[in-house]
Coordinates of C-alpha atoms in Angstrom, one line a residue:
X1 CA 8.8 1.6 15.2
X2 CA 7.0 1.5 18.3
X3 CA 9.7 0.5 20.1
X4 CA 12.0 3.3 18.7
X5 CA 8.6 6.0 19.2
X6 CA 8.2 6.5 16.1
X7 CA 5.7 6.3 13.1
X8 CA 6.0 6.4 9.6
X9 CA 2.7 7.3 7.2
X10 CA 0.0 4.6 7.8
X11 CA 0.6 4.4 11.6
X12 CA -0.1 8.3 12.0
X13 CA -3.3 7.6 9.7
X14 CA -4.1 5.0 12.2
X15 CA -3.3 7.1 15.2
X16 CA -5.3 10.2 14.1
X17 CA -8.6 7.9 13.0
X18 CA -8.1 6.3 16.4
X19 CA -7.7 9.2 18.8
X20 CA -10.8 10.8 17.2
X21 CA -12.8 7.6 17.5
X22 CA -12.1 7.6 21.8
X23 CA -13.2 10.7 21.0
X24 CA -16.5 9.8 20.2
X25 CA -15.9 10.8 16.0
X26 CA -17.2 8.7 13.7
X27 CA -14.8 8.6 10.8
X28 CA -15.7 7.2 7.4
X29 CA -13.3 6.3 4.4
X30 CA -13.8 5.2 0.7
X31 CA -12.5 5.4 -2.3
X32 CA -10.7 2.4 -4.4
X33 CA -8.8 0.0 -2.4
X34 CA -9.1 2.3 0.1
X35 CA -9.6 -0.9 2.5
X36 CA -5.6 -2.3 2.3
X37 CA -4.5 1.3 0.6
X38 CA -3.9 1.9 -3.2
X39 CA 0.4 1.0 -2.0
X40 CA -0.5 -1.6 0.4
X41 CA 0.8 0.9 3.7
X42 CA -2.9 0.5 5.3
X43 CA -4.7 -2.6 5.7
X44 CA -7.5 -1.8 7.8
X45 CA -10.0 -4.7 7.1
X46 CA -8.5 -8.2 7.8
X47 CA -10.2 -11.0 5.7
X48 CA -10.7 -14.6 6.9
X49 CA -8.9 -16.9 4.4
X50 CA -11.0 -19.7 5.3
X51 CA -14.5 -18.1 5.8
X52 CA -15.7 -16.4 2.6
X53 CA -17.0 -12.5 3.3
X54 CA -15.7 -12.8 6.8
X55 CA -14.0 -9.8 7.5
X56 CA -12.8 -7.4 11.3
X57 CA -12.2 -3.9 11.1
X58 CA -9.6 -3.9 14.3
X59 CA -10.3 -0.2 14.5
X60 CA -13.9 -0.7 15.7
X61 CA -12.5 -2.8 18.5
X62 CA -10.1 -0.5 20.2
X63 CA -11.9 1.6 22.8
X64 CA -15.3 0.6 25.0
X65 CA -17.9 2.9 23.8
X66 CA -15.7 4.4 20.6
X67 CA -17.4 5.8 17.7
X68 CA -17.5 3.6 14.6
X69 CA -15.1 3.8 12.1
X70 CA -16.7 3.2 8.4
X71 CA -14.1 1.8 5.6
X72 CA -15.2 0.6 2.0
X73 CA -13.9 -0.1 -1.1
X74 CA -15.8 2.3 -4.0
X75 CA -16.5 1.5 -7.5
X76 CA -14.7 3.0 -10.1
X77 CA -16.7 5.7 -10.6
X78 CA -15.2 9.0 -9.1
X79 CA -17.7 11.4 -10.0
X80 CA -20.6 9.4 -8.4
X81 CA -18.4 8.1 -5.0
X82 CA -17.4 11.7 -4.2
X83 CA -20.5 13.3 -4.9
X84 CA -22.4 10.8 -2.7
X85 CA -19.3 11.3 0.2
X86 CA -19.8 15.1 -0.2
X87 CA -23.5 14.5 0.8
X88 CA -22.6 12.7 3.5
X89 CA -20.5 15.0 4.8
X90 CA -22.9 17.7 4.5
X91 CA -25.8 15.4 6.2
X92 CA -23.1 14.3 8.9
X93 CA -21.2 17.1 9.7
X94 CA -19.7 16.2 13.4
X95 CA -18.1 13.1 11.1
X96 CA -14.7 13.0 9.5
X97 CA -15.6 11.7 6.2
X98 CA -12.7 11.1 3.2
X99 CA -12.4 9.6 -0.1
X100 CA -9.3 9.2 -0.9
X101 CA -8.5 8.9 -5.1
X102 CA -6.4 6.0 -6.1
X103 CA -4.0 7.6 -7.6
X104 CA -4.6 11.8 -7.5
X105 CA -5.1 12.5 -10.9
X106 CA -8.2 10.1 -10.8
X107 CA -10.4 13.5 -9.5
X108 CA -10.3 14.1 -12.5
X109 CA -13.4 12.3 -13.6
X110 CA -14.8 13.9 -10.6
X111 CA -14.0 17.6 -11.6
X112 CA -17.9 18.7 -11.9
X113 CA -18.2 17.7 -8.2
X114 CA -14.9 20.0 -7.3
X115 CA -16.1 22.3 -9.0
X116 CA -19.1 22.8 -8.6
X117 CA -20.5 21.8 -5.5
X118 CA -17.1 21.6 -2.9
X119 CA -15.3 24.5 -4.5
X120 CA -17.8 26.9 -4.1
X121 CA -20.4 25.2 -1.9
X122 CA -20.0 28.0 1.1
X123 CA -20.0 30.9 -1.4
X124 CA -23.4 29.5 -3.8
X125 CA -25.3 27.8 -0.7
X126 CA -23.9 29.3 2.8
X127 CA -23.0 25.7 3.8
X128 CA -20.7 24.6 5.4
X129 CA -19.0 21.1 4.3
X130 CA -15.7 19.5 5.9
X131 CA -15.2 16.8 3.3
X132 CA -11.4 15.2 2.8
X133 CA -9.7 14.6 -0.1
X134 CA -6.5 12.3 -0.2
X135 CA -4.6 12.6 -3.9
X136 CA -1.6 10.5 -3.6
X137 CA 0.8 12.6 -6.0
X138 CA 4.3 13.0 -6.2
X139 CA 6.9 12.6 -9.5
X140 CA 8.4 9.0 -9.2
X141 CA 9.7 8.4 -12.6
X142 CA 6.6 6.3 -13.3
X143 CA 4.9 8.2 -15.9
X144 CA 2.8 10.8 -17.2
X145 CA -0.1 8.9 -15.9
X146 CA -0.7 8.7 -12.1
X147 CA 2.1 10.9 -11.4
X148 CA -0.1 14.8 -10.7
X149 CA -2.9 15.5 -8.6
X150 CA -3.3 18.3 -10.8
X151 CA -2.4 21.1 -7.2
X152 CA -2.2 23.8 -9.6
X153 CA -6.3 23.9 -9.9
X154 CA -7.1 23.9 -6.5
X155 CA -4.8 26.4 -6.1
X156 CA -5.6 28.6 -8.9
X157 CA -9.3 28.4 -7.2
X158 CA -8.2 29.4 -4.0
X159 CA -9.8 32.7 -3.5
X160 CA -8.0 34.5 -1.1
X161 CA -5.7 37.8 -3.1
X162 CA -2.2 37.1 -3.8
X163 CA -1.3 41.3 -3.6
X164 CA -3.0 41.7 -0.3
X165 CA -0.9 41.2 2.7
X166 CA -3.2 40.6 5.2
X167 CA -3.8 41.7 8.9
X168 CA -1.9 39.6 11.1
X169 CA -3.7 39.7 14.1
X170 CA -5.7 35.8 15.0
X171 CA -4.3 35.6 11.6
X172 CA -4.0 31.9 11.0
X173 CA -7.9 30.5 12.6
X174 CA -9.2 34.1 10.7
X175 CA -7.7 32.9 7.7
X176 CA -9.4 28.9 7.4
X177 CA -12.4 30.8 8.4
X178 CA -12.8 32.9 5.7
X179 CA -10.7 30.7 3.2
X180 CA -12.8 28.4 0.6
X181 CA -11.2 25.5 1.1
X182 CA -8.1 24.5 2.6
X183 CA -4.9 22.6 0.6
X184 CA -1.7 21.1 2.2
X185 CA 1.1 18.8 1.7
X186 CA 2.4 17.0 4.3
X187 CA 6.4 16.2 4.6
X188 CA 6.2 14.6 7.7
X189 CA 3.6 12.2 9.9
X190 CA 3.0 13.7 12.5
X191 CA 1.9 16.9 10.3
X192 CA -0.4 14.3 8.7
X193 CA -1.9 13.2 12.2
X194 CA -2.4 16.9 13.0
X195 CA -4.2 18.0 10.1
X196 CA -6.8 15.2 10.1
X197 CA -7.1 16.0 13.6
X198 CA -7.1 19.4 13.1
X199 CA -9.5 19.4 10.6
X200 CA -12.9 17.5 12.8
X201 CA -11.8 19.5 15.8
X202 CA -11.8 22.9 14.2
X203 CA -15.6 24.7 15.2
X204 CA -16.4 25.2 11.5
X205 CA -15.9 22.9 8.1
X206 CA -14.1 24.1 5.4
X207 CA -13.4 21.3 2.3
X208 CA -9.4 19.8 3.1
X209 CA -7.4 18.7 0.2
X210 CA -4.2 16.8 1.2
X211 CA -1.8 15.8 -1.7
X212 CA -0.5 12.7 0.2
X213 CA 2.9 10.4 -0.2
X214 CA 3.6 7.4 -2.5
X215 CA 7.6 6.9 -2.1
X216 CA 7.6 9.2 1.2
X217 CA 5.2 5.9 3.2
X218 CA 8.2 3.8 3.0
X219 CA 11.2 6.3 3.2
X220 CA 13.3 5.5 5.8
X221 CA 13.9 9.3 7.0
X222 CA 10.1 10.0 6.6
X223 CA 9.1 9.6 10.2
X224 CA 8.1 10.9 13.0
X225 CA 8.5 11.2 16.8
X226 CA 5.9 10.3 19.3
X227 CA 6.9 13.6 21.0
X228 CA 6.2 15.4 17.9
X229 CA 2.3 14.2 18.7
X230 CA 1.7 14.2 22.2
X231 CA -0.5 17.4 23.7
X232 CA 0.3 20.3 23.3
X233 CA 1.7 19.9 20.0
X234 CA 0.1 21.0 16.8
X235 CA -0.2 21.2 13.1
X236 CA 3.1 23.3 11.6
X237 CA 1.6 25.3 8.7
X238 CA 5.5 26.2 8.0
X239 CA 8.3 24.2 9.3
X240 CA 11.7 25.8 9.1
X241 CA 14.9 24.7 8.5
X242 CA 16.6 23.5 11.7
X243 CA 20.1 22.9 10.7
X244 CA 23.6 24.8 10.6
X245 CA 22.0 27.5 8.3
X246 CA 19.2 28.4 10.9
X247 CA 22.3 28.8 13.7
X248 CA 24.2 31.7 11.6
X249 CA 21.2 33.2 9.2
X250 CA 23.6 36.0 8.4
X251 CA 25.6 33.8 6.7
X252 CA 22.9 32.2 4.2
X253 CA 22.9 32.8 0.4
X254 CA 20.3 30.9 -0.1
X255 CA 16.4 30.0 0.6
X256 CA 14.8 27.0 -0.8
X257 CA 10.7 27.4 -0.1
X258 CA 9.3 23.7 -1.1
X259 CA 6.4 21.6 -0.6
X260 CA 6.1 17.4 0.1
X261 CA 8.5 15.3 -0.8
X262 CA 11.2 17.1 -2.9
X263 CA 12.3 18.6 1.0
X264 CA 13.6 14.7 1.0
X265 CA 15.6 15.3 -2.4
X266 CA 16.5 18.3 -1.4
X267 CA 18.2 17.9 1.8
X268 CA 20.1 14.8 0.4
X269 CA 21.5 16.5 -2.2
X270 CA 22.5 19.9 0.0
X271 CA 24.1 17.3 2.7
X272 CA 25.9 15.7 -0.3
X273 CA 27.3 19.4 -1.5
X274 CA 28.2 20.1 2.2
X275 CA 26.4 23.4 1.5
X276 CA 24.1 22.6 4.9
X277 CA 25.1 26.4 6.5
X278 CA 25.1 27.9 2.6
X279 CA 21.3 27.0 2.1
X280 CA 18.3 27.0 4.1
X281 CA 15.1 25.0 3.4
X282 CA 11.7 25.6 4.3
X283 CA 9.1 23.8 4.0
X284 CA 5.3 25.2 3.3
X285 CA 3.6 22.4 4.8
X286 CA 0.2 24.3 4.0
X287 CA -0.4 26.2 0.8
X288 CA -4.0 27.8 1.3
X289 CA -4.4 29.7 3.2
X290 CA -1.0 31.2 2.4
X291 CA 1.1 31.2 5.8
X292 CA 1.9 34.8 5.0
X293 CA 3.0 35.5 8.5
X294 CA 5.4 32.6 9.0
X295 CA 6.8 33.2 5.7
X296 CA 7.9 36.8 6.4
X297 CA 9.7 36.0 9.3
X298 CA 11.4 33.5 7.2
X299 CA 12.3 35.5 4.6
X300 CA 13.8 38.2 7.6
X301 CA 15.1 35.9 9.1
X302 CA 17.9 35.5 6.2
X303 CA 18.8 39.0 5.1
X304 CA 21.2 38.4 2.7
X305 CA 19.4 35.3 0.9
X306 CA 18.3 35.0 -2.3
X307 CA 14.6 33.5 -2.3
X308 CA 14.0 30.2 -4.5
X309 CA 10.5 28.0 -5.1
X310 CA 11.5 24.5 -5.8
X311 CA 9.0 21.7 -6.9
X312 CA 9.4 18.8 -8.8
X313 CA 6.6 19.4 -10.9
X314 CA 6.7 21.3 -14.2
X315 CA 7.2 25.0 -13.8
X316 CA 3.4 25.7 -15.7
X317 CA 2.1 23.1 -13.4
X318 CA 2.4 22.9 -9.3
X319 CA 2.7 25.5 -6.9
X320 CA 5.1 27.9 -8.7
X321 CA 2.0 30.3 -9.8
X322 CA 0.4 30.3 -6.7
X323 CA 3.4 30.8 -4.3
X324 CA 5.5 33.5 -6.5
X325 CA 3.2 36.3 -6.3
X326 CA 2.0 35.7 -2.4
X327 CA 5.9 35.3 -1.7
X328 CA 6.4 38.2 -3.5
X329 CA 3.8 40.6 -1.0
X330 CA 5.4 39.0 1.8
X331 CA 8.5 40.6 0.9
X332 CA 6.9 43.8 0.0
X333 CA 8.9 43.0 -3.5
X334 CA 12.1 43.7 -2.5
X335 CA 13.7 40.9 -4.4
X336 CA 13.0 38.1 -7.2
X337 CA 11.5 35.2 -6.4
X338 CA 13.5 33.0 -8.3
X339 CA 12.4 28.8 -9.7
X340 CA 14.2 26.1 -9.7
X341 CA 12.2 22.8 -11.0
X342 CA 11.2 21.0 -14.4
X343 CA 10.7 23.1 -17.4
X344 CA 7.1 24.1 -18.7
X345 CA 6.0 20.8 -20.2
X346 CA 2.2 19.8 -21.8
X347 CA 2.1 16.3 -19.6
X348 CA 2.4 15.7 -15.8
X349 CA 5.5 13.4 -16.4
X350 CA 8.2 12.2 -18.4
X351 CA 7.0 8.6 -19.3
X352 CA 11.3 7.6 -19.7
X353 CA 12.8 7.0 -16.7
X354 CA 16.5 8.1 -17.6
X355 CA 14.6 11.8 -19.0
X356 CA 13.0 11.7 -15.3
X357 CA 16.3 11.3 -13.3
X358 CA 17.8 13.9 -15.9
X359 CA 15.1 16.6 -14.9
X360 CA 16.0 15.8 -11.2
X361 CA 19.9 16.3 -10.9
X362 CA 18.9 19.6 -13.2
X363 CA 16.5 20.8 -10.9
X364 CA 19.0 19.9 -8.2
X365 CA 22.0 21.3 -9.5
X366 CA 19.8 24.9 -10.2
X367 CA 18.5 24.6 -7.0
X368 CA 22.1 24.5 -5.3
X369 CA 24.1 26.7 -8.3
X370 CA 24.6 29.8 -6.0
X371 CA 25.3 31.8 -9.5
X372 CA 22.4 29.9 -11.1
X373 CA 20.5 33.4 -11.4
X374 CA 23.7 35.9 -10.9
X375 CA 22.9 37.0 -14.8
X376 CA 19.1 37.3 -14.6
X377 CA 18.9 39.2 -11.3

């Protein structure tokens, strides 16, 4: 990858902790196996087969005079491992402290600590707190367990007004300044590097919740240039198509808004329906603060569009609640909003793999059905 400048997931983790430790950052990270990674993609403590305990930490050895870089393995006890991260965060401040869930849906045993205290912990104690969360999520056909990170509550307690368009003017620092906490999902590495960055650099702390990759660490189109990290570059809260249908926007029917990794299902399929200058798809790389600014110059960019949400997730469940009515003031409700994903359903995930693959090609084939919604418009 080096070779060919280019990183895939664990290598932009490595390159943003890195950076900020030349930087003079310390950067601390637990959670369960947080050590090799829950998907073996990290491996940041070598172990001495020969030696018992004997153990290097190759970050701590990159840079004369580098911060340290703190990595440890939790116990399996969510609500007591965040809670104690959250203080350290808060006693530790100029420090880029995560815990990372082993699988996302695991917060949920810490849910007092969301909550309660990182939630609303500006708003109750006018403190400040810049805690990480990493909550690998993402439908895989693997279950109803370990599938969600649950992003429809941390969305739903967002507290900025979904029928407000706001004033655009330093729009997008105003806006994580006065937000609660801030939630994104990465498509791409380099976005990932930029947001961990962006997040210890920023001059205040605001709580970051990053629904990360499983399949997306090891996809073989999920990577990223060196160019697109280099200075001067920086985190893309929207990144929009940049194909044939972004050349003649006049000519699209259709706008797919998305989040993660479905872009990756999304753009196979449209490349396999040769419907590439037909359908345009953007990609909300950061959910809260809503980018309302980059999203209305999407939407006018493509005059003649419909406008479609498209998750993977169930349509009571995800991003569909959150997104529809902010899209929606965007537009100044001149059109539907219309969905395209898995029906309303009770659990996070089919638990039969054939039902899983099922839901897919449906939401795929809605998705790219330009009459899909002729009769509900």
């Amino acid at each position: 990858m080096v070779k060919n400048r280019t990183v895939d997931w664990a290598l932009a983790e490595y390159m943003a902790f890195g950076s900020l430790l030349k930087e003079g950052i310390h950067i601390r990270l637990s959670g369960q196996d947080v050590e090799r990674g829950t998907f073996s993609h990290r491996h940041h403590v070598l172990h001495d087969q020969n030696v018992d305990k004997r153990i290097c930490i190759p970050m701590n050895h990159l840079w004369p005079n580098q911060a340290p870089y703190t990595v440890c393995n939790s116990s399996l006890s969510e609500y007591g491992v965040l809670g104690f991260e959250l203080g350290f965060a808060m006693a530790s401040p100029n420090a880029l402290v995560l815990w990372e869930a082993q699988f996302g849906d695991f917060h949920n045993t810490a849910q007092c600590i969301i909550d309660q205290f990182i939630c609303p912990g500006q708003a109750k104690w006018v403190r400040q707190n810049g805690i990480v969360l990493l909550l690998p999520h993402g439908m895989e056909g693997m279950g109803p367990e370990h599938s969600s990170a649950r992003p429809e509550r941390f969305l739903q307690m967002c507290n900025d007004d979904p029928d407000v368009f706001p004033k655009l003017d330093d729009f997008d620092v105003r806006q994580l300044y006065e937000c609660n906490w801030i939630v994104v999902n990465c498509s791409t590495p380099a976005n990932f590097f930029h947001v961990l960055r962006r997040q210890i650099l920023l001059p205040f702390r605001k709580p970051l919740i990053i629904f990360t990759p499983k399949s997306l660490l090891r996809h073989p189109e999920a990577r990223s240039s060196f160019d697109d990290m280099l200075p001067g570059t920086h985190f893309l809260r929207v990144i929009p198509d940049s194909g044939p249908a972004a050349q003649n926007p006049e000519q699209v029917k259709r706008v797919l808004f998305c989040t993660g990794k479905v872009y990756y299902d999304l753009t196979r399929e449209r490349k396999a329906r040769q419907m590439e200058a037909d359908v345009a798809i953007t990609r909300v790389e950061q959910l809260s603060p809503f980018p309302f600014d980059l999203l209305q110059r999407e939407a006018q960019k493509y005059p003649a569009a419909e406008l479609v949400w498209c998750q993977e997730e169930h349509k009571n469940q995800g991003y569909y609640d959150y997104v529809k009515p902010r899209l929606r003031t965007t537009i100044n409700r001149a059109k539907p909003v219309w969905y395209a994903g898995r029906e309303p359903a009770a659990a996070p995930a089919t638990g039969n793999k054939k039902t899983h693959l099922t839901e897919l090609q449906r939401l795929l084939d809605t998705a790219f059905n330009l009459d899909a919604f002729k009769d509900l418009a």
